[in-house]
mmCIF file of C-alpha atoms in Angstrom:
data_model
loop_
_atom_site.group_PDB
_atom_site.id
_atom_site.type_symbol
_atom_site.label_atom_id
_atom_site.label_comp_id
_atom_site.label_asym_id
_atom_site.label_seq_id
_atom_site.Cartn_x
_atom_site.Cartn_y
_atom_site.Cartn_z
ATOM 1 C CA ARG A 1 -9.828 5.692 8.137
ATOM 2 C CA GLY A 2 -7.535 5.388 5.169
ATOM 3 C CA GLY A 3 -5.537 8.266 3.760
ATOM 4 C CA ARG A 4 -4.757 8.182 0.080
ATOM 5 C CA ALA A 5 -2.974 10.506 -2.309
ATOM 6 C CA GLY A 6 -4.579 12.172 -5.285
ATOM 7 C CA GLY A 7 -8.141 12.552 -6.405
ATOM 8 C CA GLY A 8 -11.089 10.481 -7.411
ATOM 9 C CA GLY A 9 -9.908 7.846 -9.842
ATOM 10 C CA GLY A 10 -7.658 6.723 -12.670
ATOM 11 C CA GLY A 11 -6.420 8.759 -15.557
ATOM 12 C CA GLY A 12 -8.752 7.074 -18.012
ATOM 13 C CA GLY A 13 -11.850 8.905 -16.818
ATOM 14 C CA PHE A 14 -12.846 6.187 -14.355
ATOM 15 C CA SER A 15 -14.007 7.735 -11.092
ATOM 16 C CA ILE A 16 -14.565 6.232 -7.671
ATOM 17 C CA ASN A 17 -15.994 7.944 -4.616
ATOM 18 C CA TRP A 18 -13.408 6.614 -2.185
ATOM 19 C CA GLN A 19 -15.134 8.285 0.766
ATOM 20 C CA GLN A 20 -17.772 5.559 0.557
ATOM 21 C CA PHE A 21 -15.026 3.221 1.790
ATOM 22 C CA GLY A 22 -13.901 5.530 4.588
ATOM 23 C CA ALA A 23 -11.001 7.031 2.637
ATOM 24 C CA VAL A 24 -10.074 10.689 2.908
ATOM 25 C CA PRO A 25 -7.713 12.874 0.830
ATOM 26 C CA VAL A 26 -4.228 12.440 2.177
ATOM 27 C CA GLY A 27 -2.537 15.432 3.752
ATOM 28 C CA ARG A 28 -0.940 16.730 6.928
ATOM 29 C CA ARG A 29 -4.092 18.665 7.895
ATOM 30 C CA THR A 30 -6.365 15.648 7.388
ATOM 31 C CA LEU A 31 -4.075 13.403 9.428
ATOM 32 C CA PHE A 32 -3.960 16.067 12.140
ATOM 33 C CA LYS A 33 -7.765 16.173 12.372
ATOM 34 C CA LEU A 34 -8.127 12.393 12.517
ATOM 35 C CA LEU A 35 -5.495 11.879 15.203
ATOM 36 C CA SER A 36 -6.784 14.850 17.222
ATOM 37 C CA ARG A 37 -10.101 12.985 17.435
ATOM 38 C CA GLY A 38 -8.334 9.819 18.509
ATOM 39 C CA GLU A 39 -9.283 7.935 15.339
ATOM 40 C CA PRO A 40 -7.163 4.962 14.218
ATOM 41 C CA THR A 41 -5.760 5.963 10.842
ATOM 42 C CA LEU A 42 -4.394 3.860 7.982
ATOM 43 C CA LEU A 43 -1.899 5.757 5.866
ATOM 44 C CA TYR A 44 -0.168 4.829 2.590
ATOM 45 C CA PRO A 45 2.947 7.056 2.471
ATOM 46 C CA GLY A 46 3.940 5.755 -0.974
ATOM 47 C CA GLY A 47 1.093 7.622 -2.633
ATOM 48 C CA VAL A 48 0.275 7.325 -6.322
ATOM 49 C CA ARG A 49 3.789 6.255 -7.327
ATOM 50 C CA GLU A 50 3.597 3.207 -5.085
ATOM 51 C CA ALA A 51 -0.024 2.389 -5.893
ATOM 52 C CA PHE A 52 0.657 2.371 -9.640
ATOM 53 C CA LYS A 53 4.106 0.753 -9.531
ATOM 54 C CA SER A 54 5.112 -1.339 -12.527
ATOM 55 C CA THR A 55 5.290 -5.056 -11.836
ATOM 56 C CA LYS A 56 6.528 -5.362 -15.429
ATOM 57 C CA LYS A 57 9.674 -3.520 -14.360
ATOM 58 C CA GLY A 58 10.190 -5.671 -11.268
ATOM 59 C CA GLU A 59 8.834 -3.114 -8.810
ATOM 60 C CA GLY A 60 6.623 -5.572 -6.943
ATOM 61 C CA TYR A 61 6.468 -4.992 -3.189
ATOM 62 C CA GLN A 62 8.910 -2.101 -3.367
ATOM 63 C CA LEU A 63 8.260 1.017 -1.311
ATOM 64 C CA PHE A 64 8.341 4.387 -3.025
ATOM 65 C CA TRP A 65 8.396 6.750 -0.076
ATOM 66 C CA PRO A 66 9.960 10.198 -0.439
ATOM 67 C CA PRO A 67 13.349 10.649 1.255
ATOM 68 C CA ALA A 68 13.115 11.503 4.944
ATOM 69 C CA ASN A 69 14.865 14.839 4.372
ATOM 70 C CA GLN A 70 12.059 15.834 2.003
ATOM 71 C CA THR A 71 9.116 14.788 4.120
ATOM 72 C CA SER A 72 8.507 13.067 7.410
ATOM 73 C CA ASP A 73 5.159 14.741 7.987
ATOM 74 C CA PHE A 74 3.253 11.695 9.253
ATOM 75 C CA ALA A 75 5.915 11.092 11.912
ATOM 76 C CA ALA A 76 5.718 14.702 13.094
ATOM 77 C CA VAL A 77 1.919 14.631 13.278
ATOM 78 C CA ALA A 78 2.018 11.287 15.100
ATOM 79 C CA ALA A 79 4.484 12.767 17.593
ATOM 80 C CA ARG A 80 2.179 15.749 18.117
ATOM 81 C CA PHE A 81 -0.448 13.383 19.538
ATOM 82 C CA ASN A 82 1.912 10.780 21.055
ATOM 83 C CA ALA A 83 0.531 8.218 18.640
ATOM 84 C CA THR A 84 1.917 4.725 18.236
ATOM 85 C CA ILE A 85 2.739 3.737 14.649
ATOM 86 C CA VAL A 86 2.192 0.096 13.691
ATOM 87 C CA PRO A 87 3.624 -0.889 10.271
ATOM 88 C CA VAL A 88 1.327 -3.320 8.443
ATOM 89 C CA ALA A 89 2.715 -5.483 5.628
ATOM 90 C CA ALA A 90 0.448 -7.151 3.073
ATOM 91 C CA VAL A 91 1.482 -9.698 0.464
ATOM 92 C CA GLY A 92 -0.746 -11.268 -2.186
ATOM 93 C CA ALA A 93 -2.532 -8.382 -3.867
ATOM 94 C CA GLU A 94 0.144 -7.825 -6.494
ATOM 95 C CA GLU A 95 -0.283 -11.391 -7.761
ATOM 96 C CA GLY A 96 -4.007 -10.809 -8.212
ATOM 97 C CA PHE A 97 -3.598 -9.248 -11.626
ATOM 98 C CA GLU A 98 -1.526 -9.471 -14.787
ATOM 99 C CA MET A 99 -0.220 -6.057 -15.795
ATOM 100 C CA LEU A 100 -0.444 -5.666 -19.564
ATOM 101 C CA LEU A 101 0.664 -2.031 -19.752
ATOM 102 C CA ASP A 102 2.123 0.070 -16.960
ATOM 103 C CA SER A 103 1.315 3.762 -16.549
ATOM 104 C CA ASP A 104 4.116 4.955 -18.826
ATOM 105 C CA GLU A 105 3.109 2.500 -21.552
ATOM 106 C CA VAL A 106 -0.537 3.564 -21.334
ATOM 107 C CA LEU A 107 0.499 7.178 -21.945
ATOM 108 C CA GLN A 108 2.453 6.079 -25.025
ATOM 109 C CA LEU A 109 -0.590 4.554 -26.711
ATOM 110 C CA PRO A 110 -1.654 6.304 -29.941
ATOM 111 C CA ILE A 111 -4.718 8.557 -29.523
ATOM 112 C CA VAL A 112 -5.673 6.971 -26.177
ATOM 113 C CA GLY A 113 -2.511 8.230 -24.500
ATOM 114 C CA ASP A 114 -3.146 11.791 -25.652
ATOM 115 C CA ARG A 115 -6.734 11.660 -24.412
ATOM 116 C CA ILE A 116 -5.668 10.371 -20.991
ATOM 117 C CA ASN A 117 -2.997 13.071 -20.783
ATOM 118 C CA ASN A 118 -5.651 15.731 -21.370
ATOM 119 C CA ILE A 119 -7.993 14.226 -18.772
ATOM 120 C CA ARG A 120 -5.336 13.939 -16.069
ATOM 121 C CA LYS A 121 -4.529 17.635 -16.334
ATOM 122 C CA GLY A 122 -7.674 18.228 -14.293
ATOM 123 C CA THR A 123 -6.857 15.503 -11.766
ATOM 124 C CA PRO A 124 -5.588 16.672 -8.358
ATOM 125 C CA GLU A 125 -1.849 16.120 -8.010
ATOM 126 C CA GLY A 126 -0.414 14.022 -5.214
ATOM 127 C CA ARG A 127 3.317 14.687 -5.263
ATOM 128 C CA PRO A 128 5.257 16.507 -7.987
ATOM 129 C CA GLY A 129 6.080 14.201 -10.867
ATOM 130 C CA GLU A 130 3.542 11.505 -9.989
ATOM 131 C CA THR A 131 1.618 9.990 -12.877
ATOM 132 C CA PHE A 132 -2.016 9.494 -11.912
ATOM 133 C CA VAL A 133 -2.697 6.972 -14.659
ATOM 134 C CA THR A 134 -4.049 3.522 -13.915
ATOM 135 C CA PRO A 135 -2.072 0.645 -15.483
ATOM 136 C CA LEU A 136 -3.953 -1.707 -17.795
ATOM 137 C CA SER A 137 -4.310 -5.069 -16.058
ATOM 138 C CA LEU A 138 -6.294 -8.294 -16.153
ATOM 139 C CA PRO A 139 -7.402 -10.169 -13.025
ATOM 140 C CA ARG A 140 -5.867 -13.500 -12.105
ATOM 141 C CA PRO A 141 -7.396 -16.300 -10.023
ATOM 142 C CA PRO A 142 -7.324 -15.080 -6.425
ATOM 143 C CA GLY A 143 -4.333 -16.212 -4.425
ATOM 144 C CA ARG A 144 -3.693 -16.124 -0.718
ATOM 145 C CA TYR A 145 -3.195 -12.914 1.209
ATOM 146 C CA TYR A 146 -0.723 -12.596 4.049
ATOM 147 C CA PHE A 147 -0.679 -9.805 6.625
ATOM 148 C CA LEU A 148 1.868 -9.016 9.305
ATOM 149 C CA PHE A 149 1.717 -6.344 11.981
ATOM 150 C CA GLY A 150 5.207 -5.099 12.650
ATOM 151 C CA ARG A 151 6.884 -3.779 15.774
ATOM 152 C CA PRO A 152 4.899 -0.872 17.260
ATOM 153 C CA ILE A 153 6.918 2.337 17.136
ATOM 154 C CA SER A 154 6.163 4.848 19.865
ATOM 155 C CA THR A 155 6.390 8.606 19.418
ATOM 156 C CA HIS A 156 5.787 9.429 23.078
ATOM 157 C CA ASP A 157 9.314 10.772 23.666
ATOM 158 C CA VAL A 158 9.579 12.623 20.351
ATOM 159 C CA LEU A 159 8.900 16.326 19.887
ATOM 160 C CA ALA A 160 6.960 17.166 16.761
ATOM 161 C CA SER A 161 9.288 20.127 16.243
ATOM 162 C CA ASP A 162 12.403 17.931 16.295
ATOM 163 C CA LYS A 163 12.978 17.293 12.571
ATOM 164 C CA ALA A 164 15.891 14.929 13.131
ATOM 165 C CA ALA A 165 13.937 12.772 15.592
ATOM 166 C CA CYS A 166 10.889 12.697 13.310
ATOM 167 C CA SER A 167 13.080 11.685 10.372
ATOM 168 C CA GLU A 168 14.460 8.851 12.500
ATOM 169 C CA ILE A 169 10.919 7.690 13.288
ATOM 170 C CA TYR A 170 10.049 7.877 9.576
ATOM 171 C CA LEU A 171 13.054 5.743 8.635
ATOM 172 C CA SER A 172 12.329 3.259 11.430
ATOM 173 C CA VAL A 173 8.779 2.755 10.181
ATOM 174 C CA ARG A 174 9.996 2.232 6.625
ATOM 175 C CA SER A 175 12.718 -0.204 7.690
ATOM 176 C CA GLU A 176 10.310 -2.225 9.822
ATOM 177 C CA LEU A 177 7.799 -2.410 6.981
ATOM 178 C CA GLU A 178 10.447 -3.556 4.505
ATOM 179 C CA ASP A 179 11.565 -6.251 6.954
ATOM 180 C CA CYS A 180 7.973 -7.444 7.349
ATOM 181 C CA LEU A 181 7.479 -7.624 3.584
ATOM 182 C CA THR A 182 10.698 -9.601 3.178
ATOM 183 C CA PHE A 183 9.602 -11.979 5.945
ATOM 184 C CA LEU A 184 6.216 -12.626 4.326
ATOM 185 C CA LEU A 185 7.657 -13.089 0.838
ATOM 186 C CA GLU A 186 10.169 -15.631 2.127
ATOM 187 C CA LYS A 187 7.693 -17.464 4.338
ATOM 188 C CA ARG A 188 5.113 -17.647 1.561
ATOM 189 C CA LYS A 189 7.456 -20.017 -0.280
ATOM 190 C CA LEU A 190 6.932 -22.501 2.586
ATOM 191 C CA ASP A 191 3.126 -22.434 2.367
ATOM 192 C CA PRO A 192 1.925 -25.685 0.749
ATOM 193 C CA TYR A 193 -1.558 -24.205 0.290
ATOM 194 C CA GLU A 194 -0.634 -20.878 -1.255
ATOM 195 C CA ALA A 195 -2.153 -21.831 -4.634
ATOM 196 C CA PRO A 196 -5.981 -21.816 -4.851
ATOM 197 C CA LEU A 197 -6.467 -25.431 -5.990
ATOM 198 C CA PRO A 198 -4.691 -27.352 -3.199
ATOM 199 C CA ARG A 199 -6.092 -24.933 -0.618
ATOM 200 C CA THR A 200 -9.661 -25.394 -1.884
ATOM 201 C CA LEU A 201 -9.320 -29.169 -2.014
ATOM 202 C CA ILE A 202 -8.059 -29.529 1.551
ATOM 203 C CA GLU A 203 -10.656 -27.095 2.904
ATOM 204 C CA ALA A 204 -13.404 -28.985 1.051
ATOM 205 C CA THR A 205 -12.498 -32.130 3.010
ATOM 206 C CA TRP A 206 -13.333 -30.123 6.136
ATOM 207 C CA ASN A 207 -16.617 -28.861 4.640
ATOM 208 C CA PHE A 208 -14.980 -25.418 4.593
ATOM 209 C CA SER A 209 -15.328 -25.245 8.364
ATOM 210 C CA LYS A 210 -11.748 -24.008 8.751
ATOM 211 C CA GLN A 211 -8.926 -22.573 6.709
ATOM 212 C CA ALA A 212 -5.880 -24.468 5.519
ATOM 213 C CA PRO A 213 -2.774 -23.647 7.552
ATOM 214 C CA SER A 214 -0.110 -21.442 6.041
ATOM 215 C CA PHE A 215 3.565 -21.486 7.011
ATOM 216 C CA PRO A 216 5.246 -22.017 10.404
ATOM 217 C CA LEU A 217 5.656 -18.696 12.228
ATOM 218 C CA VAL A 218 9.069 -19.642 13.589
#
């Protein structure tokens, strides 16, 4: 299951029932219940701030996790059940759209911004200070997606009550994820079929029976 921060949709009145996709409201108690049942759980610690980052301000593929001294809840809950944490990096989605206005710019729009501000007052809050307002974007031709599973990080020898050890786990997960993102972004430059047209042309010569190769793994 996927844990996500906040409520049912964007600040413009658009609502999605995320539970249809297996998502659940993010929170320590929810994570506790899922792991206690032995369910694999996908968690986005960056919350709303990371989901609605501004690519116009150069925030692409940046992590916006709270400092470890403020929260390392997911590490503590993982340690409670001796769970193994596997960082998963994904590159490609942020090139799938052209951001026209980021969240702050949407709120500055005459009339519309005021209306959205009034609507979001009734939207559940993720973390203090987060702006649950969807940026205004246009889709681009789909590019290639790249995924990388990072080094598994065990919590078997960590006590959930040990705040320092849980903070260390938290920072290790973040560091590993950042390394994986950097690896994918650099390796993507070596992919001759990253753009849709050359990839489609080469796959057409194979009657779309296989995918075009990407970059060398070493």
